[in-house]
PDB file of C-alpha atoms in Angstrom:
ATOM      1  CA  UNK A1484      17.728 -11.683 -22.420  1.00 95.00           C
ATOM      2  CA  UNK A1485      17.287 -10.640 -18.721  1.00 98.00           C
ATOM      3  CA  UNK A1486      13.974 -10.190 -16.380  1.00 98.00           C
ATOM      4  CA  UNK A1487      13.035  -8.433 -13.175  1.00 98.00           C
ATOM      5  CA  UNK A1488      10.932 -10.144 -11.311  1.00 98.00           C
ATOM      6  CA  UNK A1489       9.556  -8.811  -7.547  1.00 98.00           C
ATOM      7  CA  UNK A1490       7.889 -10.756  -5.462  1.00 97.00           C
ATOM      8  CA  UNK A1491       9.253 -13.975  -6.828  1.00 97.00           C
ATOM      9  CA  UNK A1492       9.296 -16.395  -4.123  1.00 96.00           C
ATOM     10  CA  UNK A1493       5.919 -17.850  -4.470  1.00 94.00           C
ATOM     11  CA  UNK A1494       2.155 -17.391  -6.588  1.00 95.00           C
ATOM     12  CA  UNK A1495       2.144 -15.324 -10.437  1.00 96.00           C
ATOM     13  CA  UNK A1496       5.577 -14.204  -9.615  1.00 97.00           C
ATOM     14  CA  UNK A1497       7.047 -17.433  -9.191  1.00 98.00           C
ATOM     15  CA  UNK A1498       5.501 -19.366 -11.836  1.00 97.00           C
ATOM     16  CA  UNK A1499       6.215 -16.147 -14.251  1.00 98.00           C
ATOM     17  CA  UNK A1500       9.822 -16.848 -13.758  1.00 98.00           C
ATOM     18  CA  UNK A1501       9.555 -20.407 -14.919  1.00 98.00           C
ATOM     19  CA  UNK A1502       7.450 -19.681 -17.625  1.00 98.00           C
ATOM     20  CA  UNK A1503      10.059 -16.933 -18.483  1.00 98.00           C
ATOM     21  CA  UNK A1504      13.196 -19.583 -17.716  1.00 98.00           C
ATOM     22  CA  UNK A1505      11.931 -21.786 -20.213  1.00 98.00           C
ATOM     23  CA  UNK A1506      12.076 -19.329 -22.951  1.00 97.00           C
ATOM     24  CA  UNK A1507      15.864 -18.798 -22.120  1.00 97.00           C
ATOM     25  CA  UNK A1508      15.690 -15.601 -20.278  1.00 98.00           C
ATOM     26  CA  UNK A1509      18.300 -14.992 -17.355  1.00 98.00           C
ATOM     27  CA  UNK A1510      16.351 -14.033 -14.162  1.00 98.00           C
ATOM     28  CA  UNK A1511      17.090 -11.544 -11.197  1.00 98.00           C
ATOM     29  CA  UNK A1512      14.341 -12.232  -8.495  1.00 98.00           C
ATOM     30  CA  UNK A1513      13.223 -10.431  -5.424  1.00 98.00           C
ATOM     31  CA  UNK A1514      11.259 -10.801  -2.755  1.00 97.00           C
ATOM     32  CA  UNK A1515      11.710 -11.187   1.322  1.00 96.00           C
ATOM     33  CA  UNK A1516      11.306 -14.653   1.796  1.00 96.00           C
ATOM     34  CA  UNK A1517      15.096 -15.803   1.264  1.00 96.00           C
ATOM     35  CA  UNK A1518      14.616 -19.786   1.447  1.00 97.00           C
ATOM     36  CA  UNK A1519      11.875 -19.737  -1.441  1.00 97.00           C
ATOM     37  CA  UNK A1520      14.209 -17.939  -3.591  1.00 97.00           C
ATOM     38  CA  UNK A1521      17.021 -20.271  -3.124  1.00 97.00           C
ATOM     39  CA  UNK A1522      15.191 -23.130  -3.587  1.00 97.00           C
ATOM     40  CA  UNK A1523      13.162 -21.671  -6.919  1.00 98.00           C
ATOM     41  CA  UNK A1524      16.655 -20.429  -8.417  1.00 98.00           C
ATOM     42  CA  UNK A1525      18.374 -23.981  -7.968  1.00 98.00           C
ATOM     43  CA  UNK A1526      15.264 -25.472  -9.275  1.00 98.00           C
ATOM     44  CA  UNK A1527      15.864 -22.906 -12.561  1.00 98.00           C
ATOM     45  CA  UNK A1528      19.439 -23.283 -12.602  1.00 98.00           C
ATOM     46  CA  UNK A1529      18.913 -27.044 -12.845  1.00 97.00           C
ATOM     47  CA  UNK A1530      16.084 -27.298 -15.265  1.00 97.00           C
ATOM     48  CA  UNK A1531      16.448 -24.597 -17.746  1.00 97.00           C
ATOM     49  CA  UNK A1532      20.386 -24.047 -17.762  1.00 96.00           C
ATOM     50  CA  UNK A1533      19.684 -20.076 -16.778  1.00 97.00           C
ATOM     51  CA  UNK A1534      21.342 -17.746 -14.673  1.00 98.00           C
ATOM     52  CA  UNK A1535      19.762 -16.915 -11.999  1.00 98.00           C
ATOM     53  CA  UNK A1536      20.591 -13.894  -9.052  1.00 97.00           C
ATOM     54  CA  UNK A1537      18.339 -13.613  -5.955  1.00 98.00           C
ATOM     55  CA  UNK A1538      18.036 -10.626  -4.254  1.00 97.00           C
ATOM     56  CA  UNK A1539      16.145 -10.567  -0.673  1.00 98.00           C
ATOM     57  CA  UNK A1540      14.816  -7.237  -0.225  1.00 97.00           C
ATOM     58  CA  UNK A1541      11.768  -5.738   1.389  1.00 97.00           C
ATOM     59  CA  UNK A1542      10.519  -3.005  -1.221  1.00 98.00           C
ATOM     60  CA  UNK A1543       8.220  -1.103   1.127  1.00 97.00           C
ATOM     61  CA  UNK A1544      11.449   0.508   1.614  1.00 98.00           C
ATOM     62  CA  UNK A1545      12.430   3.429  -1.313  1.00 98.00           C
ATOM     63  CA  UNK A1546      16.121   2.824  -0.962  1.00 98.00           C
ATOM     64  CA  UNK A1547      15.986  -0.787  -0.984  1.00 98.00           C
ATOM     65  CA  UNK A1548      13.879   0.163  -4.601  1.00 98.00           C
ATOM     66  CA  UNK A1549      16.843   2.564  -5.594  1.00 98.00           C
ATOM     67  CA  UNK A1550      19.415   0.018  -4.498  1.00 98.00           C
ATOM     68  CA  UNK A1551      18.128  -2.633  -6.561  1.00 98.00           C
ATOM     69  CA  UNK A1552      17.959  -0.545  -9.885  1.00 98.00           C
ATOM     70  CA  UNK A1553      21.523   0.222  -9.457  1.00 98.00           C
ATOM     71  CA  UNK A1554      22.231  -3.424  -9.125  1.00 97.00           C
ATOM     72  CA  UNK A1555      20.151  -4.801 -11.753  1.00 98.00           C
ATOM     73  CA  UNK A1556      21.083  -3.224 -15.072  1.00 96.00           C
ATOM     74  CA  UNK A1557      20.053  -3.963 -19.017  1.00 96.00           C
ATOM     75  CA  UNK A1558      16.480  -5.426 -18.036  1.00 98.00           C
ATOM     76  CA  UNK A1559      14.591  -7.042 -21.196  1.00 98.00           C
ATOM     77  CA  UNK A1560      11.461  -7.649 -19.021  1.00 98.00           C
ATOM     78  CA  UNK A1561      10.801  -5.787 -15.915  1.00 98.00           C
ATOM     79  CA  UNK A1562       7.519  -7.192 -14.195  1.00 98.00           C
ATOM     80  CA  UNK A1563       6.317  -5.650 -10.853  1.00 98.00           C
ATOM     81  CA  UNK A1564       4.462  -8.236  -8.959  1.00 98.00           C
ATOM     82  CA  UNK A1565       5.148  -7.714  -5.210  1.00 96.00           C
ATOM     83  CA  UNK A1566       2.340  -6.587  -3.673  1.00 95.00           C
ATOM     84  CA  UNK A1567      -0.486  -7.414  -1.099  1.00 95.00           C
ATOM     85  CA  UNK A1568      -3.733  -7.028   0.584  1.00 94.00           C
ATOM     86  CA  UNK A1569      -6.025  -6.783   3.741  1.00 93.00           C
ATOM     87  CA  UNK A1570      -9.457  -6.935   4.235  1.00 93.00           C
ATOM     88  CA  UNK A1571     -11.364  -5.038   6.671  1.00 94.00           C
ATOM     89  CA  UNK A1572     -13.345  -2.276   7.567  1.00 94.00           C
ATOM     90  CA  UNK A1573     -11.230   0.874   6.879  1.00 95.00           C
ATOM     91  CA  UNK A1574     -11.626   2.366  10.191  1.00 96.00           C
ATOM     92  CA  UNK A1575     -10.370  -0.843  11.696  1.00 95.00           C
ATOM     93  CA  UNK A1576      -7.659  -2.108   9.862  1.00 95.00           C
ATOM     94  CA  UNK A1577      -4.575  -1.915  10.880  1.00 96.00           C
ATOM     95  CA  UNK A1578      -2.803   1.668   9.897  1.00 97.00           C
ATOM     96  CA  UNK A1579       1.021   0.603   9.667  1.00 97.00           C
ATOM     97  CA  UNK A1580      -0.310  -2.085   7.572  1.00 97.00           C
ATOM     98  CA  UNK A1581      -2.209   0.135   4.697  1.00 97.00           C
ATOM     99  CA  UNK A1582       0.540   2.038   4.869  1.00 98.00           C
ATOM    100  CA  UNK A1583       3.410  -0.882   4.141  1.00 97.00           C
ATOM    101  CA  UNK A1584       0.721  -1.449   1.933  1.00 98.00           C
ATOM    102  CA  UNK A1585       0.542   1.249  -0.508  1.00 98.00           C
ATOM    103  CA  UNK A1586       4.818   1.359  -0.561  1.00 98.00           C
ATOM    104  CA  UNK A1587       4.752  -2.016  -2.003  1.00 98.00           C
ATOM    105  CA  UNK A1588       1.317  -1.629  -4.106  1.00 98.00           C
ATOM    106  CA  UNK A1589       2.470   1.864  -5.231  1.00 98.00           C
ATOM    107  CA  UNK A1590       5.887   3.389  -4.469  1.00 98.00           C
ATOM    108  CA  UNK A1591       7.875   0.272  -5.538  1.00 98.00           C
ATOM    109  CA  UNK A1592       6.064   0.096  -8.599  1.00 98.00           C
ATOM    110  CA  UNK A1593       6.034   3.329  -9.548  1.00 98.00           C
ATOM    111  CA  UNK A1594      10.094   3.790  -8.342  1.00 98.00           C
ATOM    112  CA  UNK A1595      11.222   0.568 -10.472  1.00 98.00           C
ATOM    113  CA  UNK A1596       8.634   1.702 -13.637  1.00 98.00           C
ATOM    114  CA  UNK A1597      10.285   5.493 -13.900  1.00 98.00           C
ATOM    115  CA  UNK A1598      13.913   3.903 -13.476  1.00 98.00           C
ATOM    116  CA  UNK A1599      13.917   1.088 -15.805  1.00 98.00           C
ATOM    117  CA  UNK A1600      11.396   3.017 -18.478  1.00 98.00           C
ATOM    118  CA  UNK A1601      13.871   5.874 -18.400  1.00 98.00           C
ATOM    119  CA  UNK A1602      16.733   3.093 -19.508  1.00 98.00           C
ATOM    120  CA  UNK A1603      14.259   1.628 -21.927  1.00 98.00           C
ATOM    121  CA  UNK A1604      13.397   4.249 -23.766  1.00 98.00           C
ATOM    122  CA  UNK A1605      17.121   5.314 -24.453  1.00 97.00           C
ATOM    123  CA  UNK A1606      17.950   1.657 -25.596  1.00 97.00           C
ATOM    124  CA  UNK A1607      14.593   1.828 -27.880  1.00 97.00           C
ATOM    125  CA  UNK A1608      13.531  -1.142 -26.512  1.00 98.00           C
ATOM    126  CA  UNK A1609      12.016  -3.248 -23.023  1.00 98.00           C
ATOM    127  CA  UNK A1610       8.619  -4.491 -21.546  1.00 98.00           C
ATOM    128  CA  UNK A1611       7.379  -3.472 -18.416  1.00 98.00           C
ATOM    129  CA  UNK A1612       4.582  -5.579 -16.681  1.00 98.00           C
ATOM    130  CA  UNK A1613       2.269  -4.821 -13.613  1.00 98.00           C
ATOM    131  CA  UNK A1614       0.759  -6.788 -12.105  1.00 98.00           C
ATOM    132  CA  UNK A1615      -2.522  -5.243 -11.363  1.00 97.00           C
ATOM    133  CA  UNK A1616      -5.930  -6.929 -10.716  1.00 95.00           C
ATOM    134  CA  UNK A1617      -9.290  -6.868 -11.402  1.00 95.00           C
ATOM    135  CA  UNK A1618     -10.029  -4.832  -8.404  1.00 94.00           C
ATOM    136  CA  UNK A1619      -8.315  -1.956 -10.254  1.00 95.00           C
ATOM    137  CA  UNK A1620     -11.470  -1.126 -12.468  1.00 94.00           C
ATOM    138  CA  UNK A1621     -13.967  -0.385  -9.397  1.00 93.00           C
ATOM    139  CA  UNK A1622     -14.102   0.234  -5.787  1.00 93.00           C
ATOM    140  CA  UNK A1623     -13.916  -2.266  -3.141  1.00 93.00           C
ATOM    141  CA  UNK A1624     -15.428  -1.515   0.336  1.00 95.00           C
ATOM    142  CA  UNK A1625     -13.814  -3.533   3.518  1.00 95.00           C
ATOM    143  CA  UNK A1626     -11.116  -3.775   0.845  1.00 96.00           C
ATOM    144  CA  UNK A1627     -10.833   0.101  -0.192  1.00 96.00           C
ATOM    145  CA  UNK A1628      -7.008   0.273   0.429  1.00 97.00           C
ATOM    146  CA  UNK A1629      -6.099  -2.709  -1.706  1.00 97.00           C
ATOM    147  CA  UNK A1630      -8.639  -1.544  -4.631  1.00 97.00           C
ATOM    148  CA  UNK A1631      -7.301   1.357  -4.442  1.00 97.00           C
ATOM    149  CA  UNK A1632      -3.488   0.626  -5.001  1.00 98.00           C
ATOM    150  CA  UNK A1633      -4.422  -1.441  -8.040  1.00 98.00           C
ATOM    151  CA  UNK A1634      -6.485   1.177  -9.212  1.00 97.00           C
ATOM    152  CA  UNK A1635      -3.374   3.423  -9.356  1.00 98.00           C
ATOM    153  CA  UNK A1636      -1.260   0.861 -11.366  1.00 98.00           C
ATOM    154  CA  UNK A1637      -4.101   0.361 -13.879  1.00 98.00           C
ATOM    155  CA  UNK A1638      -4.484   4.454 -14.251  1.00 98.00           C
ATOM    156  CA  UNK A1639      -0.771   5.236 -14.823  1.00 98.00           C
ATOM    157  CA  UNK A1640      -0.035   2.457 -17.049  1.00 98.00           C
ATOM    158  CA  UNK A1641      -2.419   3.433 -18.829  1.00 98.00           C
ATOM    159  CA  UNK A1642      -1.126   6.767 -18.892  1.00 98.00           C
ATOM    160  CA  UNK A1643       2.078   5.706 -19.803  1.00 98.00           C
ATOM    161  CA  UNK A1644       0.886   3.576 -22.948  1.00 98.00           C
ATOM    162  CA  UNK A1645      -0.483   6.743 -24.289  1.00 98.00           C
ATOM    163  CA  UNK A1646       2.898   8.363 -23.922  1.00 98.00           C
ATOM    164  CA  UNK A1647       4.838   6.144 -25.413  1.00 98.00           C
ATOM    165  CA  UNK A1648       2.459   5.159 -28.486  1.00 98.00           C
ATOM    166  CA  UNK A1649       2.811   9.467 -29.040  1.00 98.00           C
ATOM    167  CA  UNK A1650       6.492   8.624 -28.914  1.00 97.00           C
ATOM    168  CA  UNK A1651       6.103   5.848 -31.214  1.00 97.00           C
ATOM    169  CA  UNK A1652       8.403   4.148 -28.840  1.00 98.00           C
ATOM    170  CA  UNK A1653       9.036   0.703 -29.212  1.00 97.00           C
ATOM    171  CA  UNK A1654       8.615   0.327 -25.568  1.00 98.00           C
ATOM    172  CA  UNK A1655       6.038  -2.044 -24.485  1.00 98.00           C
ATOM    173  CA  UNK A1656       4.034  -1.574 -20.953  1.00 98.00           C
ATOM    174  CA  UNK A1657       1.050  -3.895 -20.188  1.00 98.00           C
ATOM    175  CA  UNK A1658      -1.096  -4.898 -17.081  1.00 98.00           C
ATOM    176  CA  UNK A1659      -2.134  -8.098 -16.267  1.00 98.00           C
ATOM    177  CA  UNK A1660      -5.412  -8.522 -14.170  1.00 96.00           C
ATOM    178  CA  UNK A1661      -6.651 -11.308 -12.934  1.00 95.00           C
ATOM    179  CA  UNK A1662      -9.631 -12.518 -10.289  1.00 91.00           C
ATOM    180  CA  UNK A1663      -8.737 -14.354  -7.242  1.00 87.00           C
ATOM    181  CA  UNK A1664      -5.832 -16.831  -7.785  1.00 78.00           C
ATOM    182  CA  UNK A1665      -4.558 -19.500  -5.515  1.00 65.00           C
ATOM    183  CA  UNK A1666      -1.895 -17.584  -4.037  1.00 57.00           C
ATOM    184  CA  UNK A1667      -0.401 -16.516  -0.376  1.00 54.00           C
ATOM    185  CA  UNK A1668      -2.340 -13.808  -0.702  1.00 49.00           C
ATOM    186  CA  UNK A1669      -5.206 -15.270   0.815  1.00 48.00           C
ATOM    187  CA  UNK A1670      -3.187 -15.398   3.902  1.00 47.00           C
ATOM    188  CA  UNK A1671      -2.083 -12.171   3.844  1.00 45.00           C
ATOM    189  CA  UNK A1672      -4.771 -10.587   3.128  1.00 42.00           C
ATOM    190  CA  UNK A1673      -7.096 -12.288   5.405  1.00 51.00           C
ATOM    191  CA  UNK A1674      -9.670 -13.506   3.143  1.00 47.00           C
ATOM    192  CA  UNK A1675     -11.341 -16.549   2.199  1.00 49.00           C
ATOM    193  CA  UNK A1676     -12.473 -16.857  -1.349  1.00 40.00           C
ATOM    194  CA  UNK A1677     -15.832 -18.006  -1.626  1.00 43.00           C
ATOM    195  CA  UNK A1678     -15.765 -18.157  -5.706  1.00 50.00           C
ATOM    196  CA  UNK A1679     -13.301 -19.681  -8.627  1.00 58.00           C
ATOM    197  CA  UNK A1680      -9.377 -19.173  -8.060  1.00 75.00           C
ATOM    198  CA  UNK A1681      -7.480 -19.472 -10.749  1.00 86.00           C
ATOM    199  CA  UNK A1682      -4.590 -21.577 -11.177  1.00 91.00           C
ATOM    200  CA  UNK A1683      -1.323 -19.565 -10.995  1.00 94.00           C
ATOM    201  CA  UNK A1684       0.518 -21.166 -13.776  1.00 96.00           C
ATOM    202  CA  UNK A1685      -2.009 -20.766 -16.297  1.00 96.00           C
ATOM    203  CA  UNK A1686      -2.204 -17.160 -15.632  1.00 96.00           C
ATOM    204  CA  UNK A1687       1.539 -16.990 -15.780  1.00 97.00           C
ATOM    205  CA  UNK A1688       1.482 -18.708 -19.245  1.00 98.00           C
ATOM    206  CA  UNK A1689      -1.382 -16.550 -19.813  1.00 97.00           C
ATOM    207  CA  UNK A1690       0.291 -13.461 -19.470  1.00 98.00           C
ATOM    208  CA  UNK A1691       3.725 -13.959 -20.975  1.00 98.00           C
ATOM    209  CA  UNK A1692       1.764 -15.215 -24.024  1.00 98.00           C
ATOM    210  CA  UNK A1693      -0.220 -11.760 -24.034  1.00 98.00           C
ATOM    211  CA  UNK A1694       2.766 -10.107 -22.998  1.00 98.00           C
ATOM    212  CA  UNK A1695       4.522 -11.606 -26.661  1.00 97.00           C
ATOM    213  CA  UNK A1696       1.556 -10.623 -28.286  1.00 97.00           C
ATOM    214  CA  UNK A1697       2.126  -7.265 -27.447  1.00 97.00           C
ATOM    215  CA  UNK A1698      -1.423  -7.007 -25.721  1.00 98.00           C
ATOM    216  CA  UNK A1699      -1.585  -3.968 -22.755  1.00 98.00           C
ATOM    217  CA  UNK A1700      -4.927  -5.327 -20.986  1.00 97.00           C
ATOM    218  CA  UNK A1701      -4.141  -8.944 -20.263  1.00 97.00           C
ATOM    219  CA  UNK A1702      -7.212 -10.096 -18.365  1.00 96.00           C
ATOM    220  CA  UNK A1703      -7.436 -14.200 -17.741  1.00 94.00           C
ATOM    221  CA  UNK A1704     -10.714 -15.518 -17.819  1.00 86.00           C
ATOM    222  CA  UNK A1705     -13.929 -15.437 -19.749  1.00 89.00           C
ATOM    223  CA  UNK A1706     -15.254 -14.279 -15.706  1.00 86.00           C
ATOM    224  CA  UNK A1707     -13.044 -11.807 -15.196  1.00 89.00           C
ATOM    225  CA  UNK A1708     -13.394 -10.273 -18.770  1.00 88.00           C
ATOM    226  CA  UNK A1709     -17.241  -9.978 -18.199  1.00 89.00           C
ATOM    227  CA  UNK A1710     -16.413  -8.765 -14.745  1.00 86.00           C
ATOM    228  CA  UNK A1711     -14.292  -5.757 -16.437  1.00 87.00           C
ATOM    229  CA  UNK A1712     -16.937  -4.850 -18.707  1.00 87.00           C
ATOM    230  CA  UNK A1713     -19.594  -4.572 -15.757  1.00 85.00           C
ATOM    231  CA  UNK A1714     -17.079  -2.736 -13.800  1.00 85.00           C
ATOM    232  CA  UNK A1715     -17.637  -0.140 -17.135  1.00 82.00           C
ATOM    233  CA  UNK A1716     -21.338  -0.792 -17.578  1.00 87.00           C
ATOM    234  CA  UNK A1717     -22.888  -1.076 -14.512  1.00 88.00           C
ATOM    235  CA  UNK A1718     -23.640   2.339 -12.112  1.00 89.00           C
ATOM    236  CA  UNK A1719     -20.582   2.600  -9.373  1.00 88.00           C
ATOM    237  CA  UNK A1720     -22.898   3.225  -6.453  1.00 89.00           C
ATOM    238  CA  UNK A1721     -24.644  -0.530  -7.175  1.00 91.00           C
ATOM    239  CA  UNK A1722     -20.982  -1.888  -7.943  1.00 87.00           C
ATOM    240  CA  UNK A1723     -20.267  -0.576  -4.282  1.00 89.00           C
ATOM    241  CA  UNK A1724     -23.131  -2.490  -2.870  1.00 90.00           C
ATOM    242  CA  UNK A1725     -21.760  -5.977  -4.905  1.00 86.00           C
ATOM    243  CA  UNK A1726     -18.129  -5.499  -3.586  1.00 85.00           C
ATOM    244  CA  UNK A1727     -19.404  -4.716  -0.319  1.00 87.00           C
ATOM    245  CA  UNK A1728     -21.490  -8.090   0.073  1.00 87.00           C
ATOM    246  CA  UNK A1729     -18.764 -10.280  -1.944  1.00 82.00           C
ATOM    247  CA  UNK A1730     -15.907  -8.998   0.683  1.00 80.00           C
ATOM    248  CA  UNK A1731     -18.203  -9.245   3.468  1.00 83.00           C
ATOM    249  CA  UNK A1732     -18.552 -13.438   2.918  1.00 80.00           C
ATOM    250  CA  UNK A1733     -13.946 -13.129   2.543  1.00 72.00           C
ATOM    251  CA  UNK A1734     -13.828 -12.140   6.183  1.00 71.00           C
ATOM    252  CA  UNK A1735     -12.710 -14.427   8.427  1.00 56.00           C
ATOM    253  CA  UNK A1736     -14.482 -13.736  11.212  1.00 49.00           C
TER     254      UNK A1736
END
């Protein structure tokens, strides 16, 4: 058994690819930061007895997408992680960066989903996971860019669950969508939480567990659950004016 994992090096993706070791699967991790994914593959080599292959790529770039698929062949698991955000208001963040954004967020996803799905579907068998967020069921002023990537990834993997169910293919795509989680991404992103961040690890177990399962919304956290069904419930325009004041308190200003 063999996963894809991008953005490896550190946060969900790196503690999905110990949960994942520890079940026995062999792992082929990507991300850009080559000394984390040296030292997290000797740590799996030397623990769980799998084989591990790094691969230090930067997939805002489409080729470096395209060149990875035709490295990495007969994925199990293929789980699209890499991804991040900024915070801001949108008519003074930073341009280049939105767009590097959306090419991680969004191309690369969407490139390594049609590839490997393609593959999966001919073998009769495969997972996908995206890793989506929370932010993906409503809109998210001074973060509109960021909302907006993850609502992409929860729309056309939703899309693509219909598909295949019509297909009654025995390929399996889910999203998982957690709150805030103590990640790099607060860096990134330029934010500063001001409410509960969950503990990477658990979601990881979290969502392999769900993943087993077979579940397609794989939402950690009695918080975040509620926080999907008000995203559903409550008027957009008044969701607006939440986000707005909740993102306001992340800048760091």
């Amino acid at each position: 058994m063999k996963a894809l994992i991008t953005g490896a090096s550190s946060g969900i993706g790196r503690d999905l690819a110990r949960v994942l070791a520890k079940q026995g699967y062999h792992l082929s991790l990507v991300a850009r930061n080559q000394q984390e994914l040296e030292n997290l593959a000797k740590e799996l080599r030397e623990k769980d007895k799998v084989e591990v292959q790094t691969m230090v790529m930067d997939l805002s770039n489409l080729e470096n997408c395209k060149e990875l698929y035709a490295n990495v062949q007969d994925v199990d698991i293929l789980i699209n992680n890499a991804g991040f955000g900024d915070c801001g208001n949108f008519s003074k963040t930073s341009f280049d960066k939105e767009i590097n954004m959306i090419n991680t967020n969004i191309v690369a996803y969407h490139t390594l989903m049609k590839l490997y799905l393609i593959d999966m579907k001919k073998k009769g068998t495969g997972k996908i996971l995206n890793v989506a967020s929370i932010a993906g069921f409503m809109p998210g002023p001074l973060m509109s860019t960021y909302y907006a990537t993850k609502a992409y990834i929860v729309r056309i993997s939703e899309g693509i669950r219909e598909e295949l169910t019509k297909e009654k293919s025995k390929v399996q795509i889910s999203i998982l969508c957690p709150g805030p989680v103590k990640t790099n991404f607060n860096k990134v992103a330029n934010v500063k939480f001001h409410i509960r961040e969950a503990d990477s690890m658990k979601v990881a177990k979290y969502a392999i567990k769900n993943l087993n399962k077979g579940k397609f919304y794989i939402i950690p956290g009695l918080d975040v659950k509620l926080a999907k069904l008000g995203a559903k419930l409550v008027p957009t325009p008044l969701i607006s004016k939440v986000t707005y004041m909740v993102q306001k308190r992340k800048l760091e200003r």
